[in-house]
mmCIF file of C-alpha atoms in Angstrom:
data_model
loop_
_atom_site.group_PDB
_atom_site.id
_atom_site.type_symbol
_atom_site.label_atom_id
_atom_site.label_comp_id
_atom_site.label_asym_id
_atom_site.label_seq_id
_atom_site.Cartn_x
_atom_site.Cartn_y
_atom_site.Cartn_z
ATOM 1 C CA MET A 2 2.678 6.268 -35.824
ATOM 2 C CA SER A 3 3.803 6.978 -32.251
ATOM 3 C CA VAL A 4 6.476 5.089 -30.341
ATOM 4 C CA ILE A 5 7.204 5.258 -26.596
ATOM 5 C CA ALA A 6 10.007 3.287 -24.962
ATOM 6 C CA GLU A 7 11.135 2.506 -21.389
ATOM 7 C CA GLU A 8 14.476 1.123 -20.217
ATOM 8 C CA ASN A 9 16.669 1.014 -17.111
ATOM 9 C CA VAL A 10 20.363 0.801 -18.071
ATOM 10 C CA ARG A 11 23.265 2.283 -16.149
ATOM 11 C CA GLY A 12 25.576 4.675 -17.949
ATOM 12 C CA ILE A 13 28.835 3.828 -19.659
ATOM 13 C CA GLY A 14 30.792 6.879 -20.677
ATOM 14 C CA GLY A 15 33.985 7.658 -22.527
ATOM 15 C CA SER A 16 35.322 7.625 -26.083
ATOM 16 C CA VAL A 17 34.749 3.886 -26.631
ATOM 17 C CA PHE A 18 31.441 4.810 -28.296
ATOM 18 C CA LYS A 19 31.961 5.788 -31.937
ATOM 19 C CA GLU A 20 29.304 7.284 -34.164
ATOM 20 C CA ILE A 21 27.773 4.990 -36.772
ATOM 21 C CA SER A 22 29.656 5.438 -40.031
ATOM 22 C CA ALA A 23 29.780 3.767 -43.451
ATOM 23 C CA ASP A 24 33.566 4.111 -43.480
ATOM 24 C CA ASN A 25 35.671 1.060 -42.657
ATOM 25 C CA ASP A 26 37.074 2.232 -39.336
ATOM 26 C CA GLU A 27 39.352 -0.379 -37.749
ATOM 27 C CA ASP A 28 38.854 1.254 -34.343
ATOM 28 C CA ASN A 29 35.101 0.800 -34.549
ATOM 29 C CA GLN A 30 34.854 -2.925 -35.187
ATOM 30 C CA PRO A 31 32.554 -5.238 -33.160
ATOM 31 C CA THR A 32 34.028 -7.461 -30.468
ATOM 32 C CA GLU A 33 33.553 -11.151 -31.181
ATOM 33 C CA ILE A 34 32.908 -13.614 -28.342
ATOM 34 C CA GLU A 35 32.333 -17.340 -28.706
ATOM 35 C CA SER A 36 29.137 -18.239 -26.818
ATOM 36 C CA LEU A 37 26.580 -20.994 -26.405
ATOM 37 C CA CYS A 38 23.655 -21.259 -28.810
ATOM 38 C CA MET A 39 20.428 -21.581 -26.825
ATOM 39 C CA ASN A 40 18.732 -23.318 -29.776
ATOM 40 C CA CYS A 41 21.084 -26.252 -30.482
ATOM 41 C CA TYR A 42 23.439 -25.878 -27.470
ATOM 42 C CA GLN A 43 26.541 -25.738 -29.656
ATOM 43 C CA ASN A 44 28.993 -22.877 -29.881
ATOM 44 C CA GLY A 45 28.118 -19.807 -31.928
ATOM 45 C CA MET A 46 29.475 -16.269 -32.225
ATOM 46 C CA THR A 47 28.291 -13.109 -30.441
ATOM 47 C CA ARG A 48 29.343 -9.731 -31.833
ATOM 48 C CA ILE A 49 29.137 -6.669 -29.573
ATOM 49 C CA LEU A 50 29.409 -3.098 -30.868
ATOM 50 C CA LEU A 51 29.577 0.048 -28.762
ATOM 51 C CA THR A 52 28.274 2.869 -30.909
ATOM 52 C CA LYS A 53 26.598 6.251 -30.813
ATOM 53 C CA ILE A 54 23.438 7.036 -32.767
ATOM 54 C CA PRO A 55 23.510 10.559 -34.265
ATOM 55 C CA PHE A 56 21.294 13.083 -32.477
ATOM 56 C CA PHE A 57 20.633 10.455 -29.791
ATOM 57 C CA LYS A 58 22.983 8.662 -27.397
ATOM 58 C CA GLU A 59 25.295 5.690 -26.832
ATOM 59 C CA VAL A 60 23.951 2.161 -27.242
ATOM 60 C CA ILE A 61 25.284 -1.396 -27.039
ATOM 61 C CA ILE A 62 24.358 -3.592 -30.008
ATOM 62 C CA SER A 63 24.808 -7.347 -29.766
ATOM 63 C CA SER A 64 24.263 -9.929 -32.493
ATOM 64 C CA PHE A 65 24.455 -13.709 -32.204
ATOM 65 C CA THR A 66 24.662 -16.220 -35.065
ATOM 66 C CA CYS A 67 25.053 -19.992 -34.942
ATOM 67 C CA PRO A 68 26.752 -21.711 -37.931
ATOM 68 C CA ASN A 69 25.375 -25.096 -36.845
ATOM 69 C CA CYS A 70 21.628 -24.432 -36.813
ATOM 70 C CA SER A 71 21.570 -20.974 -38.486
ATOM 71 C CA TRP A 72 19.755 -19.452 -35.500
ATOM 72 C CA SER A 73 20.338 -15.723 -35.038
ATOM 73 C CA ASN A 74 19.324 -13.002 -32.621
ATOM 74 C CA THR A 75 19.998 -9.286 -32.221
ATOM 75 C CA GLU A 76 19.528 -7.079 -29.168
ATOM 76 C CA ILE A 77 20.172 -3.496 -28.170
ATOM 77 C CA GLN A 78 20.708 -1.898 -24.765
ATOM 78 C CA SER A 79 21.003 1.723 -23.804
ATOM 79 C CA ALA A 80 24.430 2.601 -22.428
ATOM 80 C CA GLY A 81 23.178 5.796 -20.829
ATOM 81 C CA ARG A 82 21.612 6.428 -17.472
ATOM 82 C CA ILE A 83 17.869 6.491 -16.817
ATOM 83 C CA GLN A 84 16.772 9.950 -17.825
ATOM 84 C CA ASP A 85 15.270 12.461 -15.423
ATOM 85 C CA GLN A 86 11.992 12.293 -17.328
ATOM 86 C CA ALA A 87 10.229 9.628 -19.323
ATOM 87 C CA ILE A 88 9.777 10.184 -23.052
ATOM 88 C CA ALA A 89 6.942 9.628 -25.528
ATOM 89 C CA TYR A 90 7.276 9.631 -29.315
ATOM 90 C CA THR A 91 4.177 9.958 -31.481
ATOM 91 C CA LEU A 92 4.653 9.493 -35.221
ATOM 92 C CA LYS A 93 2.017 9.793 -37.935
ATOM 93 C CA VAL A 94 2.890 7.365 -40.704
ATOM 94 C CA LYS A 95 1.819 9.070 -43.908
ATOM 95 C CA SER A 96 3.968 7.270 -46.465
ATOM 96 C CA LYS A 97 5.977 4.137 -46.983
ATOM 97 C CA GLN A 98 9.152 6.164 -46.545
ATOM 98 C CA ASP A 99 8.192 6.762 -42.916
ATOM 99 C CA MET A 100 8.376 3.012 -42.333
ATOM 100 C CA ASN A 101 12.159 3.166 -42.936
ATOM 101 C CA ARG A 102 12.840 5.435 -39.981
ATOM 102 C CA GLU A 103 15.318 3.928 -37.555
ATOM 103 C CA VAL A 104 13.973 3.148 -34.102
ATOM 104 C CA VAL A 105 15.747 2.316 -30.863
ATOM 105 C CA LYS A 106 13.204 0.428 -28.754
ATOM 106 C CA ALA A 107 14.244 -0.249 -25.163
ATOM 107 C CA ASP A 108 13.160 -3.308 -23.166
ATOM 108 C CA SER A 109 10.978 -1.066 -21.057
ATOM 109 C CA ALA A 110 9.198 0.566 -24.006
ATOM 110 C CA THR A 111 5.484 0.215 -24.666
ATOM 111 C CA THR A 112 4.470 0.221 -28.336
ATOM 112 C CA ARG A 113 0.894 1.096 -29.265
ATOM 113 C CA ILE A 114 -1.120 1.339 -32.479
ATOM 114 C CA PRO A 115 -4.392 2.898 -31.287
ATOM 115 C CA GLU A 116 -6.208 2.576 -34.622
ATOM 116 C CA VAL A 117 -6.087 -1.228 -34.419
ATOM 117 C CA ASP A 118 -6.236 -1.362 -30.609
ATOM 118 C CA PHE A 119 -2.766 -2.970 -30.538
ATOM 119 C CA GLU A 120 -0.158 -2.732 -27.764
ATOM 120 C CA ILE A 121 3.182 -4.374 -26.987
ATOM 121 C CA PRO A 122 3.639 -4.188 -23.186
ATOM 122 C CA PRO A 123 7.033 -3.311 -21.673
ATOM 123 C CA TYR A 124 9.576 -6.067 -20.990
ATOM 124 C CA THR A 125 7.840 -8.487 -23.363
ATOM 125 C CA GLN A 126 10.462 -7.971 -26.097
ATOM 126 C CA LYS A 127 14.192 -7.415 -26.003
ATOM 127 C CA GLY A 128 15.558 -4.013 -26.918
ATOM 128 C CA SER A 129 16.135 -3.626 -30.625
ATOM 129 C CA LEU A 130 17.653 -1.299 -33.232
ATOM 130 C CA SER A 131 15.341 -1.504 -36.185
ATOM 131 C CA THR A 132 12.996 0.536 -38.358
ATOM 132 C CA ILE A 133 9.315 1.307 -37.997
ATOM 133 C CA GLU A 134 8.639 -1.424 -40.512
ATOM 134 C CA GLY A 135 10.856 -3.897 -38.694
ATOM 135 C CA LEU A 136 9.221 -3.045 -35.368
ATOM 136 C CA ILE A 137 5.771 -3.773 -36.755
ATOM 137 C CA ASP A 138 6.860 -6.874 -38.666
ATOM 138 C CA ARG A 139 8.358 -8.271 -35.488
ATOM 139 C CA ALA A 140 5.125 -7.811 -33.539
ATOM 140 C CA VAL A 141 2.334 -8.205 -36.123
ATOM 141 C CA ALA A 142 2.699 -10.593 -39.016
ATOM 142 C CA GLY A 143 1.169 -9.575 -42.346
ATOM 143 C CA LEU A 144 0.516 -5.932 -41.379
ATOM 144 C CA GLU A 145 0.087 -3.831 -44.524
ATOM 145 C CA GLN A 146 2.970 -1.404 -44.853
ATOM 146 C CA ASP A 147 0.964 1.265 -46.728
ATOM 147 C CA GLN A 148 -1.826 1.410 -44.165
ATOM 148 C CA GLN A 149 -2.213 4.810 -42.535
ATOM 149 C CA LEU A 150 -2.005 4.310 -38.796
ATOM 150 C CA ARG A 151 -0.500 5.822 -35.676
ATOM 151 C CA ASN A 152 2.250 3.874 -33.864
ATOM 152 C CA VAL A 153 3.089 4.896 -30.273
ATOM 153 C CA ILE A 154 6.197 4.195 -28.140
ATOM 154 C CA ASP A 155 6.034 5.211 -24.450
ATOM 155 C CA ASP A 156 9.321 5.029 -22.501
ATOM 156 C CA PRO A 157 9.455 5.975 -18.798
ATOM 157 C CA SER A 158 13.268 5.663 -18.815
ATOM 158 C CA GLY A 159 13.580 8.200 -21.658
ATOM 159 C CA ASN A 160 16.023 5.974 -23.560
ATOM 160 C CA SER A 161 14.040 5.201 -26.725
ATOM 161 C CA PHE A 162 14.376 7.026 -30.024
ATOM 162 C CA VAL A 163 12.662 7.483 -33.403
ATOM 163 C CA GLU A 164 14.766 8.815 -36.273
ATOM 164 C CA ASN A 165 14.179 12.289 -37.620
ATOM 165 C CA PRO A 166 15.232 12.063 -41.285
ATOM 166 C CA PHE A 167 15.179 15.861 -41.558
ATOM 167 C CA ALA A 168 17.518 16.499 -38.602
ATOM 168 C CA PRO A 169 18.528 19.016 -37.495
ATOM 169 C CA GLN A 170 15.316 20.505 -38.964
ATOM 170 C CA LYS A 171 11.954 19.866 -37.332
ATOM 171 C CA ASP A 172 10.007 16.747 -38.320
ATOM 172 C CA GLU A 173 6.397 17.782 -38.870
ATOM 173 C CA ALA A 174 5.138 14.191 -38.670
ATOM 174 C CA LEU A 175 6.882 13.394 -35.373
ATOM 175 C CA SER A 176 5.976 14.729 -31.946
ATOM 176 C CA VAL A 177 8.066 14.166 -28.821
ATOM 177 C CA SER A 178 6.834 14.870 -25.304
ATOM 178 C CA HIS A 179 8.476 14.473 -21.902
ATOM 179 C CA TYR A 180 6.450 13.695 -18.805
ATOM 180 C CA LYS A 181 6.877 12.934 -15.147
ATOM 181 C CA ARG A 182 7.014 9.241 -14.275
ATOM 182 C CA THR A 183 4.379 7.711 -12.003
ATOM 183 C CA PRO A 184 5.430 5.952 -8.767
ATOM 184 C CA GLN A 185 4.533 2.623 -10.422
ATOM 185 C CA GLN A 186 6.873 3.328 -13.338
ATOM 186 C CA ASP A 187 9.668 4.328 -10.933
ATOM 187 C CA ALA A 188 9.186 1.061 -9.057
ATOM 188 C CA GLN A 189 9.243 -0.909 -12.311
ATOM 189 C CA LEU A 190 12.524 0.748 -13.256
ATOM 190 C CA GLY A 191 13.991 0.101 -9.819
ATOM 191 C CA ILE A 192 14.401 3.762 -8.901
ATOM 192 C CA LYS A 193 12.771 6.113 -6.413
ATOM 193 C CA ALA A 194 11.689 9.602 -7.315
ATOM 194 C CA GLU A 195 13.439 12.316 -5.343
ATOM 195 C CA ASP A 196 10.208 14.216 -4.951
ATOM 196 C CA GLU A 197 8.246 11.160 -3.871
ATOM 197 C CA GLU A 198 4.850 12.106 -2.610
ATOM 198 C CA LYS A 199 4.905 12.720 1.121
ATOM 199 C CA PRO A 200 2.034 12.208 3.540
ATOM 200 C CA SER A 201 -0.334 15.133 3.428
ATOM 201 C CA ASN A 202 -0.189 15.804 7.164
ATOM 202 C CA ASP A 203 1.074 14.551 10.508
ATOM 203 C CA ILE A 204 -1.923 12.230 10.944
ATOM 204 C CA ASP A 205 -0.959 10.344 7.768
ATOM 205 C CA CYS A 206 2.532 9.827 9.221
ATOM 206 C CA MET A 207 1.105 8.514 12.485
ATOM 207 C CA ARG A 208 -0.995 5.926 10.656
ATOM 208 C CA ASN A 209 2.142 4.306 9.266
ATOM 209 C CA GLU A 210 4.340 4.126 12.361
ATOM 210 C CA VAL A 211 4.410 3.529 16.109
ATOM 211 C CA LEU A 212 5.201 6.683 18.063
ATOM 212 C CA THR A 213 7.211 6.381 21.291
ATOM 213 C CA PHE A 214 7.542 9.019 24.004
ATOM 214 C CA ASN A 215 9.048 9.038 27.489
ATOM 215 C CA THR A 216 6.887 8.991 30.609
ATOM 216 C CA ASN A 217 6.896 7.672 34.194
ATOM 217 C CA CYS A 218 5.516 4.379 35.451
ATOM 218 C CA PRO A 219 2.190 4.919 37.317
ATOM 219 C CA GLU A 220 3.197 2.216 39.848
ATOM 220 C CA CYS A 221 6.874 2.871 40.736
ATOM 221 C CA ASN A 222 7.380 6.287 39.072
ATOM 222 C CA ALA A 223 10.487 4.972 37.276
ATOM 223 C CA PRO A 224 11.230 6.228 33.732
ATOM 224 C CA ALA A 225 9.247 4.242 31.177
ATOM 225 C CA SER A 226 8.201 4.472 27.545
ATOM 226 C CA THR A 227 4.722 4.707 26.043
ATOM 227 C CA ASN A 228 3.965 3.483 22.522
ATOM 228 C CA MET A 229 1.114 5.008 20.529
ATOM 229 C CA LYS A 230 -0.414 3.775 17.256
ATOM 230 C CA ILE A 231 -3.456 4.705 15.175
ATOM 231 C CA VAL A 232 -5.306 1.511 14.191
ATOM 232 C CA GLN A 233 -8.212 1.000 11.791
ATOM 233 C CA ILE A 234 -10.656 -1.541 13.258
ATOM 234 C CA PRO A 235 -12.489 -3.459 10.480
ATOM 235 C CA HIS A 236 -16.173 -2.556 10.115
ATOM 236 C CA PHE A 237 -15.735 0.214 12.710
ATOM 237 C CA LYS A 238 -13.444 3.245 12.847
ATOM 238 C CA GLU A 239 -9.974 4.466 13.743
ATOM 239 C CA VAL A 240 -8.796 4.293 17.362
ATOM 240 C CA ILE A 241 -5.636 5.381 19.154
ATOM 241 C CA ILE A 242 -3.963 2.649 21.222
ATOM 242 C CA MET A 243 -1.425 3.609 23.881
ATOM 243 C CA ALA A 244 0.633 1.036 25.812
ATOM 244 C CA THR A 245 3.099 1.684 28.660
ATOM 245 C CA ASN A 246 5.719 -0.886 29.768
ATOM 246 C CA CYS A 247 7.957 -0.463 32.831
ATOM 247 C CA ASP A 248 11.265 -2.366 32.763
ATOM 248 C CA ASP A 249 11.834 -1.761 36.495
ATOM 249 C CA CYS A 250 8.670 -3.194 38.070
ATOM 250 C CA GLY A 251 7.154 -4.961 35.061
ATOM 251 C CA HIS A 252 3.939 -2.920 35.198
ATOM 252 C CA ARG A 253 2.031 -2.827 31.919
ATOM 253 C CA THR A 254 -0.979 -0.730 30.952
ATOM 254 C CA ASN A 255 -2.859 -0.071 27.748
ATOM 255 C CA GLU A 256 -5.447 2.536 26.954
ATOM 256 C CA VAL A 257 -7.647 3.160 23.955
ATOM 257 C CA LYS A 258 -8.957 6.502 22.762
ATOM 258 C CA SER A 259 -11.456 6.999 19.976
ATOM 259 C CA GLY A 260 -9.873 8.491 16.886
ATOM 260 C CA GLY A 261 -13.129 10.099 15.788
ATOM 261 C CA ALA A 262 -15.730 12.503 17.071
ATOM 262 C CA THR A 263 -18.635 11.751 19.393
ATOM 263 C CA GLU A 264 -21.334 10.004 17.359
ATOM 264 C CA GLU A 265 -24.692 11.661 16.831
ATOM 265 C CA LEU A 266 -26.430 8.719 18.549
ATOM 266 C CA GLY A 267 -25.459 6.473 21.434
ATOM 267 C CA THR A 268 -24.798 2.764 20.890
ATOM 268 C CA LYS A 269 -26.001 -0.215 22.938
ATOM 269 C CA ILE A 270 -24.507 -3.614 22.020
ATOM 270 C CA THR A 271 -25.987 -6.779 23.530
ATOM 271 C CA LEU A 272 -24.294 -10.162 23.079
ATOM 272 C CA HIS A 273 -25.815 -13.476 24.128
ATOM 273 C CA LEU A 274 -22.967 -15.775 25.189
ATOM 274 C CA THR A 275 -23.671 -19.234 23.760
ATOM 275 C CA ASN A 276 -20.186 -20.697 23.355
ATOM 276 C CA VAL A 277 -16.793 -20.423 25.011
ATOM 277 C CA SER A 278 -15.419 -19.249 21.626
ATOM 278 C CA ASP A 279 -17.229 -15.947 22.248
ATOM 279 C CA MET A 280 -14.456 -15.137 24.719
ATOM 280 C CA SER A 281 -12.048 -14.539 21.824
ATOM 281 C CA ARG A 282 -14.147 -11.766 20.233
ATOM 282 C CA ASP A 283 -12.285 -8.481 19.853
ATOM 283 C CA LEU A 284 -13.725 -5.695 21.965
ATOM 284 C CA LEU A 285 -13.175 -1.965 22.083
ATOM 285 C CA LYS A 286 -14.457 -0.296 25.234
ATOM 286 C CA SER A 287 -14.176 3.467 25.218
ATOM 287 C CA GLU A 288 -13.804 5.433 28.434
ATOM 288 C CA THR A 289 -17.483 6.479 28.140
ATOM 289 C CA CYS A 290 -18.865 2.920 27.941
ATOM 290 C CA SER A 291 -20.773 1.169 30.747
ATOM 291 C CA ILE A 292 -20.862 -2.627 31.090
ATOM 292 C CA LEU A 293 -23.895 -4.593 32.228
ATOM 293 C CA ILE A 294 -24.461 -8.290 32.972
ATOM 294 C CA PRO A 295 -28.224 -8.475 33.726
ATOM 295 C CA GLU A 296 -28.150 -12.095 34.964
ATOM 296 C CA LEU A 297 -25.681 -11.100 37.720
ATOM 297 C CA GLU A 298 -27.419 -7.764 38.381
ATOM 298 C CA PHE A 299 -24.050 -6.175 37.681
ATOM 299 C CA GLU A 300 -23.300 -2.763 36.199
ATOM 300 C CA LEU A 301 -19.895 -1.094 35.799
ATOM 301 C CA GLY A 302 -19.864 2.651 35.238
ATOM 302 C CA MET A 303 -18.228 4.366 32.283
ATOM 303 C CA ALA A 304 -15.074 5.556 34.085
ATOM 304 C CA ALA A 305 -14.364 2.448 36.148
ATOM 305 C CA VAL A 306 -12.082 0.496 33.770
ATOM 306 C CA GLY A 307 -11.077 3.130 31.207
ATOM 307 C CA GLY A 308 -10.653 2.685 27.487
ATOM 308 C CA LYS A 309 -9.446 -0.766 26.397
ATOM 309 C CA PHE A 310 -8.887 -2.718 23.217
ATOM 310 C CA THR A 311 -8.920 -6.375 24.259
ATOM 311 C CA THR A 312 -11.023 -9.531 23.979
ATOM 312 C CA LEU A 313 -14.250 -10.316 25.821
ATOM 313 C CA GLU A 314 -12.287 -12.693 28.063
ATOM 314 C CA GLY A 315 -9.735 -9.969 28.788
ATOM 315 C CA LEU A 316 -12.520 -7.554 29.764
ATOM 316 C CA LEU A 317 -14.082 -10.094 32.156
ATOM 317 C CA LYS A 318 -10.676 -10.708 33.762
ATOM 318 C CA ASP A 319 -10.257 -6.955 34.274
ATOM 319 C CA ILE A 320 -13.707 -6.790 35.865
ATOM 320 C CA LYS A 321 -12.850 -9.675 38.204
ATOM 321 C CA ASP A 322 -9.548 -8.048 39.198
ATOM 322 C CA LEU A 323 -11.242 -4.704 39.811
ATOM 323 C CA ILE A 324 -14.165 -6.072 41.842
ATOM 324 C CA VAL A 325 -12.488 -8.984 43.669
ATOM 325 C CA SER A 326 -8.684 -9.085 43.591
ATOM 326 C CA LYS A 327 -7.886 -5.362 43.823
ATOM 327 C CA ASN A 328 -10.870 -4.310 45.899
ATOM 328 C CA PRO A 329 -9.546 -2.708 49.137
ATOM 329 C CA PHE A 330 -12.718 -3.712 51.020
ATOM 330 C CA THR A 331 -11.929 -7.435 50.711
ATOM 331 C CA CYS A 332 -8.963 -7.350 53.077
ATOM 332 C CA GLY A 333 -7.838 -5.596 56.243
ATOM 333 C CA ASP A 334 -9.998 -3.953 58.894
ATOM 334 C CA SER A 335 -12.514 -2.673 56.373
ATOM 335 C CA SER A 336 -13.526 -6.165 55.215
ATOM 336 C CA THR A 337 -16.435 -8.204 56.498
ATOM 337 C CA SER A 338 -17.079 -11.904 56.051
ATOM 338 C CA ASP A 339 -20.394 -11.282 54.290
ATOM 339 C CA ARG A 340 -18.841 -8.841 51.805
ATOM 340 C CA THR A 341 -15.826 -11.071 51.192
ATOM 341 C CA GLU A 342 -18.049 -14.113 50.592
ATOM 342 C CA LYS A 343 -20.317 -12.166 48.254
ATOM 343 C CA LEU A 344 -17.405 -10.883 46.170
ATOM 344 C CA LYS A 345 -15.836 -14.343 46.108
ATOM 345 C CA LEU A 346 -19.088 -15.768 44.742
ATOM 346 C CA PHE A 347 -19.167 -13.031 42.112
ATOM 347 C CA GLY A 348 -15.611 -13.975 41.038
ATOM 348 C CA GLU A 349 -16.620 -17.618 40.707
ATOM 349 C CA LYS A 350 -19.540 -16.643 38.460
ATOM 350 C CA ILE A 351 -17.198 -14.612 36.250
ATOM 351 C CA ASP A 352 -14.964 -17.714 35.958
ATOM 352 C CA LYS A 353 -17.982 -19.798 34.901
ATOM 353 C CA ILE A 354 -18.904 -17.207 32.265
ATOM 354 C CA MET A 355 -15.366 -17.326 30.841
ATOM 355 C CA ALA A 356 -15.547 -21.146 30.795
ATOM 356 C CA GLY A 357 -18.842 -21.034 28.883
ATOM 357 C CA GLU A 358 -20.797 -22.591 31.785
ATOM 358 C CA MET A 359 -23.322 -19.767 32.291
ATOM 359 C CA ASP A 360 -25.980 -18.465 29.924
ATOM 360 C CA VAL A 361 -25.673 -14.685 30.218
ATOM 361 C CA HIS A 362 -25.818 -11.472 28.211
ATOM 362 C CA ILE A 363 -23.053 -8.863 27.997
ATOM 363 C CA VAL A 364 -24.246 -5.306 27.358
ATOM 364 C CA LEU A 365 -21.982 -2.450 26.232
ATOM 365 C CA ASP A 366 -23.796 0.877 26.594
ATOM 366 C CA ASP A 367 -21.825 3.791 25.160
ATOM 367 C CA PRO A 368 -23.624 7.144 24.871
ATOM 368 C CA ALA A 369 -20.722 8.475 22.776
ATOM 369 C CA GLY A 370 -21.100 5.609 20.260
ATOM 370 C CA ASN A 371 -17.369 4.812 20.246
ATOM 371 C CA SER A 372 -17.377 1.210 21.507
ATOM 372 C CA TYR A 373 -17.232 -1.940 19.405
ATOM 373 C CA LEU A 374 -17.724 -5.704 19.747
ATOM 374 C CA GLN A 375 -16.539 -8.000 16.965
ATOM 375 C CA ASN A 376 -19.123 -9.559 14.706
ATOM 376 C CA VAL A 377 -17.639 -12.955 13.835
ATOM 377 C CA TYR A 378 -20.183 -13.335 11.008
ATOM 378 C CA ALA A 379 -19.278 -10.020 9.323
ATOM 379 C CA PRO A 380 -20.358 -8.727 6.892
ATOM 380 C CA ASP A 381 -23.499 -10.799 7.642
ATOM 381 C CA PRO A 382 -25.564 -10.045 10.789
ATOM 382 C CA ASP A 383 -24.609 -11.817 14.023
ATOM 383 C CA PRO A 384 -27.613 -13.885 15.249
ATOM 384 C CA GLU A 385 -26.463 -13.603 18.879
ATOM 385 C CA MET A 386 -25.667 -9.871 18.883
ATOM 386 C CA THR A 387 -27.888 -6.813 18.569
ATOM 387 C CA THR A 388 -26.752 -3.214 18.098
ATOM 388 C CA GLU A 389 -29.158 -0.445 19.039
ATOM 389 C CA LYS A 390 -28.758 3.257 18.256
ATOM 390 C CA TYR A 391 -30.511 5.645 20.602
ATOM 391 C CA THR A 392 -30.875 9.349 21.310
ATOM 392 C CA ARG A 393 -28.943 10.488 24.357
ATOM 393 C CA THR A 394 -30.732 11.967 27.342
ATOM 394 C CA PHE A 395 -29.955 15.428 28.682
ATOM 395 C CA GLU A 396 -28.052 13.851 31.582
ATOM 396 C CA GLN A 397 -25.889 11.779 29.235
ATOM 397 C CA ASN A 398 -25.077 14.842 27.134
ATOM 398 C CA GLU A 399 -24.225 16.655 30.361
ATOM 399 C CA ASP A 400 -21.831 13.876 31.377
ATOM 400 C CA LEU A 401 -20.157 14.096 27.963
ATOM 401 C CA GLY A 402 -19.921 17.893 28.141
ATOM 402 C CA LEU A 403 -22.063 18.340 25.033
ATOM 403 C CA ASN A 404 -24.734 20.612 26.468
ATOM 404 C CA ASP A 405 -22.290 23.507 26.851
ATOM 405 C CA MET A 406 -20.587 22.871 23.519
ATOM 406 C CA LYS A 407 -21.428 25.415 20.829
ATOM 407 C CA THR A 408 -20.709 24.139 17.301
ATOM 408 C CA GLU A 409 -22.581 26.751 15.252
ATOM 409 C CA GLY A 410 -21.972 30.491 15.265
ATOM 410 C CA TYR A 411 -19.254 30.171 17.896
ATOM 411 C CA GLN A 412 -17.172 32.916 16.274
ATOM 412 C CA GLU A 413 -19.914 35.500 16.756
#
């Protein structure tokens, strides 16, 4: 048999723990405490003994008996600290005498009998001071004592014990191994390993936190802070989002950079707007993406707005601000009535699109393949959206700087 036990008990030191002895030692008598019986709810007696098991460690043994209903219960707890390593005992039961070996089974111990595919999970039984036979009788009724089997106790806390009747000589039938606890076992015991696995590189750290660095506001040049975070977009890829807030003038900007390489093929996404709810679709526009609205004969070049992670409504508002509100040719000496009226009409059409009053198509054309428009039907296809992959032209590769990029044999 093999026994492995787990337990998390804080240490109690000192000379109050006496070794188990058959002698009648008045200094090593159990403490008696009157306590409530949980079976009949009348008073019973609990006896607590602090003792030390030879060749093992200190334990606390408690026993309760009720004179009214005859209910009784015994428990054991380790009085030592959680060990640096977990412990596993494997015992081959070859004779009936092996069944009389004393066993300290902690609450956290797992008991297994592989030959009969039997396991007692941790924390399903109270800690006990018993024998191999008593351990099996408690878990499996009617198990044959003479049956040759292997009984296993696995204890991540390292506080379980199987008696070696030949101590201090080696027990040929018993094997003991120590092993490093897993993070799950440390969490179950309520402790944290000192050598807890660290992120493999700086990128792993960045995925789990928001990085902040000092900069200057692009509007008023006052000191400001920029936050940066790596975000995984569902059904797409990782992107880097950077946001700058200025406390002095209230200016706010956000920018999105692709977290991956340039795709092998370009991407063209076309969405047919059929409902005002389309305005809430998430949208990632990289700095290399152009925007087209064929019904308005409108096209916005790749560098006009910059990289953004927003909604479709947010993108249309940015387009309106760029073309109408912030256009320097709509005011002052450089403006003309015809141009102002034309841009005003364009702004009104954008408002109608955002209100769901115009039947139009929005096209995102990104030769780098790093733009994204949310599919609200994911993982099923979106009936109103098409995504086309295409081979870039020489001019598009030139704009992206790919024609002069040597990726093979560059060290020669």
